[in-house]
């Protein structure tokens, strides 16, 4: 527990620092997080019958991340982001030369890793620029709401939890914890407008509803992935916490939807 607490404290400090140190640090840091989560995904799905093209998948996502980052920083127009498309063709072409019995297993998991474990971080990164100029309050508020949801769910589940949410996937999650987490996240979100600005109270509250609901579902989806593969953690980079993919499972589902919501009301 002590190791877990110390790791959690420094990890949160690093995440907050990545927001406060400027847009270049912000885009670089979260692009690297996406790359590492993609690497962890490839590591846990790699079996004899499934061998994702790790090097090409990571290179493809790194180039896509760089293009998105350059667009967010105002260096290139969005139309040039589409230059990443040939990289996906190379994934299919490379499979022709590997002489694998089930090549589309390898192709499928290579592309799934980029889509599931990598691209959500690019949506999160884009939250910092959704109002035009860089504004770290929106992505930082996202993380605060996500952490609040986790905290509220834990406390409500421990105090009142009786009805299982998805017992076959995560035996400890309950409906009471789920509802408590969402309510606590919304309560925290209402106060973010006072300190962060950037969004109105109802926008922060809607953002909290999306994060509370789909962040929990993202947690369950990652649990389903690990359970189906027979692994406990996605990695061991964070002592007491497992891998980065374990810590950002809620972001994977919630970040694209929050970005879509804010884009539609802009």
CSV table of C-alpha atoms in Angstrom, one decimal:
chain,number,residue,atom,x,y,z
A,1,UNK,CA,0.0,0.0,0.0
A,2,UNK,CA,2.9,2.4,0.8
A,3,UNK,CA,4.5,1.7,-2.5
A,4,UNK,CA,1.2,2.2,-4.3
A,5,UNK,CA,0.7,5.5,-2.5
A,6,UNK,CA,4.2,6.9,-3.2
A,7,UNK,CA,4.0,5.8,-6.9
A,8,UNK,CA,0.5,7.4,-7.2
A,9,UNK,CA,1.7,10.7,-5.7
A,10,UNK,CA,4.7,11.1,-8.0
A,11,UNK,CA,2.7,10.0,-11.0
A,12,UNK,CA,0.0,12.5,-10.4
A,13,UNK,CA,2.6,15.2,-9.9
A,14,UNK,CA,4.3,14.4,-13.2
A,15,UNK,CA,0.9,14.4,-15.0
A,16,UNK,CA,0.0,17.9,-13.6
A,17,UNK,CA,3.5,19.1,-14.4
A,18,UNK,CA,3.1,18.0,-18.0
A,19,UNK,CA,0.1,20.4,-18.3
A,20,UNK,CA,1.7,23.3,-16.6
A,21,UNK,CA,5.1,23.3,-18.4
A,22,UNK,CA,3.6,24.5,-21.7
A,23,UNK,CA,2.1,23.2,-24.9
A,24,UNK,CA,5.3,21.5,-26.3
A,25,UNK,CA,5.8,19.5,-23.1
A,26,UNK,CA,2.1,18.7,-23.0
A,27,UNK,CA,1.9,17.3,-26.6
A,28,UNK,CA,5.2,15.4,-26.3
A,29,UNK,CA,4.4,13.8,-22.9
A,30,UNK,CA,1.0,12.5,-23.9
A,31,UNK,CA,2.2,11.4,-27.3
A,32,UNK,CA,4.8,9.3,-25.5
A,33,UNK,CA,2.2,8.0,-23.1
A,34,UNK,CA,0.2,6.8,-26.1
A,35,UNK,CA,3.2,5.1,-27.5
A,36,UNK,CA,4.0,3.3,-24.3
A,37,UNK,CA,0.4,2.1,-23.9
A,38,UNK,CA,0.5,0.8,-27.4
A,39,UNK,CA,3.7,-1.0,-26.6
A,40,UNK,CA,2.1,-2.6,-23.5
A,41,UNK,CA,-0.9,-3.6,-25.6
A,42,UNK,CA,1.3,-5.4,-28.1
A,43,UNK,CA,3.1,-7.1,-25.3
A,44,UNK,CA,0.1,-8.6,-23.6
A,45,UNK,CA,-1.6,-9.8,-26.9
A,46,UNK,CA,1.5,-11.3,-28.4
A,47,UNK,CA,1.2,-15.1,-28.5
A,48,UNK,CA,2.3,-17.9,-30.8
A,49,UNK,CA,-0.9,-17.5,-32.9
A,50,UNK,CA,-0.8,-13.6,-32.7
A,51,UNK,CA,2.3,-11.6,-33.4
A,52,UNK,CA,1.4,-8.0,-34.0
A,53,UNK,CA,3.9,-6.0,-36.1
A,54,UNK,CA,5.2,-4.1,-33.1
A,55,UNK,CA,7.9,-2.0,-34.8
A,56,UNK,CA,5.7,-0.9,-37.7
A,57,UNK,CA,2.7,-0.3,-35.5
A,58,UNK,CA,4.8,1.9,-33.1
A,59,UNK,CA,6.4,3.8,-36.0
A,60,UNK,CA,3.0,4.3,-37.7
A,61,UNK,CA,1.5,5.7,-34.4
A,62,UNK,CA,4.6,7.8,-33.7
A,63,UNK,CA,4.2,9.5,-37.1
A,64,UNK,CA,0.5,10.0,-36.6
A,65,UNK,CA,1.2,11.5,-33.2
A,66,UNK,CA,3.8,13.8,-34.6
A,67,UNK,CA,1.4,15.0,-37.3
A,68,UNK,CA,-1.4,15.6,-34.8
A,69,UNK,CA,1.0,17.4,-32.5
A,70,UNK,CA,2.3,19.7,-35.3
A,71,UNK,CA,-1.3,20.5,-36.3
A,72,UNK,CA,-2.2,21.4,-32.7
A,73,UNK,CA,0.8,23.6,-32.4
A,74,UNK,CA,-0.2,25.4,-35.6
A,75,UNK,CA,2.8,24.2,-37.7
A,76,UNK,CA,0.8,22.3,-40.3
A,77,UNK,CA,-2.8,22.4,-41.5
A,78,UNK,CA,-5.1,19.4,-40.7
A,79,UNK,CA,-5.1,18.2,-44.3
A,80,UNK,CA,-1.5,17.1,-43.9
A,81,UNK,CA,-2.4,14.8,-41.1
A,82,UNK,CA,-3.8,12.5,-43.7
A,83,UNK,CA,-0.2,11.7,-44.8
A,84,UNK,CA,-0.3,8.9,-42.2
A,85,UNK,CA,-2.7,6.8,-44.4
A,86,UNK,CA,0.0,5.1,-46.5
A,87,UNK,CA,1.5,3.7,-43.2
A,88,UNK,CA,-1.6,1.6,-42.7
A,89,UNK,CA,-1.2,0.2,-46.2
A,90,UNK,CA,2.4,-0.9,-45.3
A,91,UNK,CA,1.0,-3.0,-42.4
A,92,UNK,CA,-1.0,-5.1,-44.9
A,93,UNK,CA,1.9,-5.2,-47.4
A,94,UNK,CA,4.4,-6.3,-44.8
A,95,UNK,CA,2.2,-9.3,-43.9
A,96,UNK,CA,2.8,-10.6,-47.4
A,97,UNK,CA,6.5,-11.2,-46.7
A,98,UNK,CA,6.2,-12.7,-43.2
A,99,UNK,CA,4.8,-16.1,-44.2
A,100,UNK,CA,2.6,-16.4,-41.2
A,101,UNK,CA,-0.2,-19.0,-41.1
A,102,UNK,CA,-2.8,-16.4,-39.9
A,103,UNK,CA,-1.5,-13.1,-41.2
A,104,UNK,CA,-4.8,-11.2,-40.7
A,105,UNK,CA,-4.5,-12.0,-37.0
A,106,UNK,CA,-1.3,-10.1,-36.9
A,107,UNK,CA,-2.7,-7.3,-39.1
A,108,UNK,CA,-5.9,-7.1,-37.0
A,109,UNK,CA,-4.1,-6.8,-33.6
A,110,UNK,CA,-1.6,-4.3,-35.0
A,111,UNK,CA,-4.4,-2.0,-36.1
A,112,UNK,CA,-6.5,-2.7,-33.0
A,113,UNK,CA,-3.6,-1.6,-30.8
A,114,UNK,CA,-3.3,1.7,-32.6
A,115,UNK,CA,-7.0,2.3,-32.5
A,116,UNK,CA,-7.7,1.2,-28.9
A,117,UNK,CA,-4.5,2.0,-27.0
A,118,UNK,CA,-3.0,4.9,-29.0
A,119,UNK,CA,-5.4,7.1,-30.8
A,120,UNK,CA,-7.5,8.0,-27.6
A,121,UNK,CA,-4.4,9.8,-26.3
A,122,UNK,CA,-4.5,12.0,-29.4
A,123,UNK,CA,-8.1,13.0,-28.7
A,124,UNK,CA,-7.0,13.8,-25.1
A,125,UNK,CA,-4.1,15.8,-26.5
A,126,UNK,CA,-6.5,17.7,-28.8
A,127,UNK,CA,-8.6,18.7,-25.8
A,128,UNK,CA,-5.9,21.2,-24.9
A,129,UNK,CA,-6.4,23.0,-28.2
A,130,UNK,CA,-10.1,22.6,-28.7
A,131,UNK,CA,-10.8,26.3,-28.0
A,132,UNK,CA,-8.1,27.4,-30.4
A,133,UNK,CA,-5.1,28.4,-28.3
A,134,UNK,CA,-3.5,26.0,-25.8
A,135,UNK,CA,-5.6,25.8,-22.7
A,136,UNK,CA,-4.4,23.2,-20.2
A,137,UNK,CA,-7.4,23.6,-17.9
A,138,UNK,CA,-9.7,21.4,-20.1
A,139,UNK,CA,-7.4,18.2,-20.2
A,140,UNK,CA,-6.4,18.8,-16.6
A,141,UNK,CA,-10.0,19.1,-15.6
A,142,UNK,CA,-10.7,15.8,-17.5
A,143,UNK,CA,-8.1,14.0,-15.4
A,144,UNK,CA,-9.4,15.5,-12.1
A,145,UNK,CA,-12.9,14.4,-13.0
A,146,UNK,CA,-11.6,10.9,-14.0
A,147,UNK,CA,-9.8,10.6,-10.7
A,148,UNK,CA,-12.8,11.9,-8.8
A,149,UNK,CA,-15.0,9.2,-10.5
A,150,UNK,CA,-12.6,6.5,-9.4
A,151,UNK,CA,-12.4,7.8,-5.9
A,152,UNK,CA,-16.2,8.2,-5.6
A,153,UNK,CA,-16.8,4.8,-7.0
A,154,UNK,CA,-14.3,3.2,-4.5
A,155,UNK,CA,-15.8,4.9,-1.5
A,156,UNK,CA,-19.4,4.3,-2.5
A,157,UNK,CA,-18.7,0.7,-3.4
A,158,UNK,CA,-17.0,0.1,-0.1
A,159,UNK,CA,-19.8,1.7,1.9
A,160,UNK,CA,-22.9,0.7,0.0
A,161,UNK,CA,-22.0,-1.8,-2.7
A,162,UNK,CA,-24.3,-4.8,-3.0
A,163,UNK,CA,-25.4,-5.2,-6.6
A,164,UNK,CA,-22.7,-6.4,-8.9
A,165,UNK,CA,-22.1,-4.3,-12.1
A,166,UNK,CA,-20.3,-6.8,-14.3
A,167,UNK,CA,-19.4,-9.7,-12.0
A,168,UNK,CA,-18.0,-11.9,-14.8
A,169,UNK,CA,-15.6,-9.2,-15.8
A,170,UNK,CA,-14.8,-7.3,-12.6
A,171,UNK,CA,-16.2,-8.9,-9.4
A,172,UNK,CA,-15.5,-5.9,-7.2
A,173,UNK,CA,-17.5,-3.3,-9.2
A,174,UNK,CA,-21.0,-2.6,-8.0
A,175,UNK,CA,-23.9,-0.5,-9.3
A,176,UNK,CA,-23.8,1.6,-6.1
A,177,UNK,CA,-20.1,2.3,-6.7
A,178,UNK,CA,-20.8,3.2,-10.3
A,179,UNK,CA,-23.5,5.7,-9.4
A,180,UNK,CA,-21.5,7.1,-6.5
A,181,UNK,CA,-18.5,7.7,-8.8
A,182,UNK,CA,-20.6,9.5,-11.4
A,183,UNK,CA,-22.3,11.7,-8.7
A,184,UNK,CA,-19.0,12.6,-7.1
A,185,UNK,CA,-17.5,13.4,-10.5
A,186,UNK,CA,-20.4,15.7,-11.4
A,187,UNK,CA,-20.1,17.4,-8.0
A,188,UNK,CA,-16.4,18.1,-8.5
A,189,UNK,CA,-17.1,19.2,-12.1
A,190,UNK,CA,-19.5,21.9,-10.9
A,191,UNK,CA,-16.7,23.5,-8.9
A,192,UNK,CA,-14.2,23.4,-11.8
A,193,UNK,CA,-15.9,26.3,-13.5
A,194,UNK,CA,-15.1,28.6,-10.5
A,195,UNK,CA,-11.4,27.7,-10.5
A,196,UNK,CA,-10.6,26.8,-14.1
A,197,UNK,CA,-13.1,28.7,-16.2
A,198,UNK,CA,-12.7,27.5,-19.8
A,199,UNK,CA,-16.2,25.8,-19.8
A,200,UNK,CA,-19.6,26.7,-18.3
A,201,UNK,CA,-21.0,24.7,-15.3
A,202,UNK,CA,-23.3,22.6,-17.5
A,203,UNK,CA,-20.5,21.8,-19.9
A,204,UNK,CA,-18.2,20.6,-17.1
A,205,UNK,CA,-21.2,18.6,-15.7
A,206,UNK,CA,-21.9,17.0,-19.1
A,207,UNK,CA,-18.2,16.3,-19.4
A,208,UNK,CA,-18.3,14.6,-16.0
A,209,UNK,CA,-21.3,12.4,-17.0
A,210,UNK,CA,-19.5,11.2,-20.1
A,211,UNK,CA,-16.3,10.5,-18.1
A,212,UNK,CA,-18.1,8.8,-15.3
A,213,UNK,CA,-20.1,6.5,-17.5
A,214,UNK,CA,-17.7,5.7,-20.3
A,215,UNK,CA,-14.6,5.9,-18.1
A,216,UNK,CA,-16.1,3.0,-16.0
A,217,UNK,CA,-17.0,1.1,-19.2
A,218,UNK,CA,-13.4,1.7,-20.4
A,219,UNK,CA,-12.1,0.2,-17.2
A,220,UNK,CA,-14.4,-2.9,-17.7
A,221,UNK,CA,-13.3,-3.2,-21.4
A,222,UNK,CA,-9.6,-3.3,-20.3
A,223,UNK,CA,-10.5,-5.8,-17.6
A,224,UNK,CA,-12.2,-7.9,-20.2
A,225,UNK,CA,-9.1,-7.7,-22.4
A,226,UNK,CA,-6.8,-8.9,-19.6
A,227,UNK,CA,-9.1,-11.6,-18.5
A,228,UNK,CA,-9.4,-13.0,-22.0
A,229,UNK,CA,-5.6,-13.1,-22.2
A,230,UNK,CA,-5.1,-14.4,-18.7
A,231,UNK,CA,-2.9,-11.5,-17.6
A,232,UNK,CA,-3.2,-9.5,-14.3
A,233,UNK,CA,-1.5,-6.2,-15.3
A,234,UNK,CA,-0.6,-4.7,-18.7
A,235,UNK,CA,2.9,-4.0,-17.4
A,236,UNK,CA,5.0,-3.1,-14.4
A,237,UNK,CA,6.3,0.4,-15.0
A,238,UNK,CA,4.4,1.8,-12.0
A,239,UNK,CA,5.2,-0.2,-8.8
A,240,UNK,CA,2.0,-1.1,-7.1
A,241,UNK,CA,-0.2,0.0,-10.0
A,242,UNK,CA,0.8,-2.2,-12.9
A,243,UNK,CA,1.2,-0.7,-16.4
A,244,UNK,CA,0.2,2.7,-17.9
A,245,UNK,CA,-2.6,1.0,-19.9
A,246,UNK,CA,-4.1,-0.1,-16.5
A,247,UNK,CA,-4.0,3.5,-15.2
A,248,UNK,CA,-5.5,5.1,-18.4
A,249,UNK,CA,-8.2,2.5,-19.2
A,250,UNK,CA,-10.9,5.0,-18.4
A,251,UNK,CA,-9.4,7.6,-20.7
A,252,UNK,CA,-9.4,5.3,-23.7
A,253,UNK,CA,-13.2,5.3,-24.0
A,254,UNK,CA,-14.0,8.7,-22.5
A,255,UNK,CA,-11.5,11.0,-24.2
A,256,UNK,CA,-12.8,10.6,-27.8
A,257,UNK,CA,-16.4,11.2,-26.6
A,258,UNK,CA,-15.5,14.2,-24.5
A,259,UNK,CA,-13.7,15.7,-27.5
A,260,UNK,CA,-16.7,15.0,-29.8
A,261,UNK,CA,-19.1,16.6,-27.2
A,262,UNK,CA,-17.0,19.8,-26.9
A,263,UNK,CA,-16.5,20.0,-30.6
A,264,UNK,CA,-20.2,19.8,-31.2
A,265,UNK,CA,-21.1,22.6,-28.7
A,266,UNK,CA,-18.2,24.9,-29.8
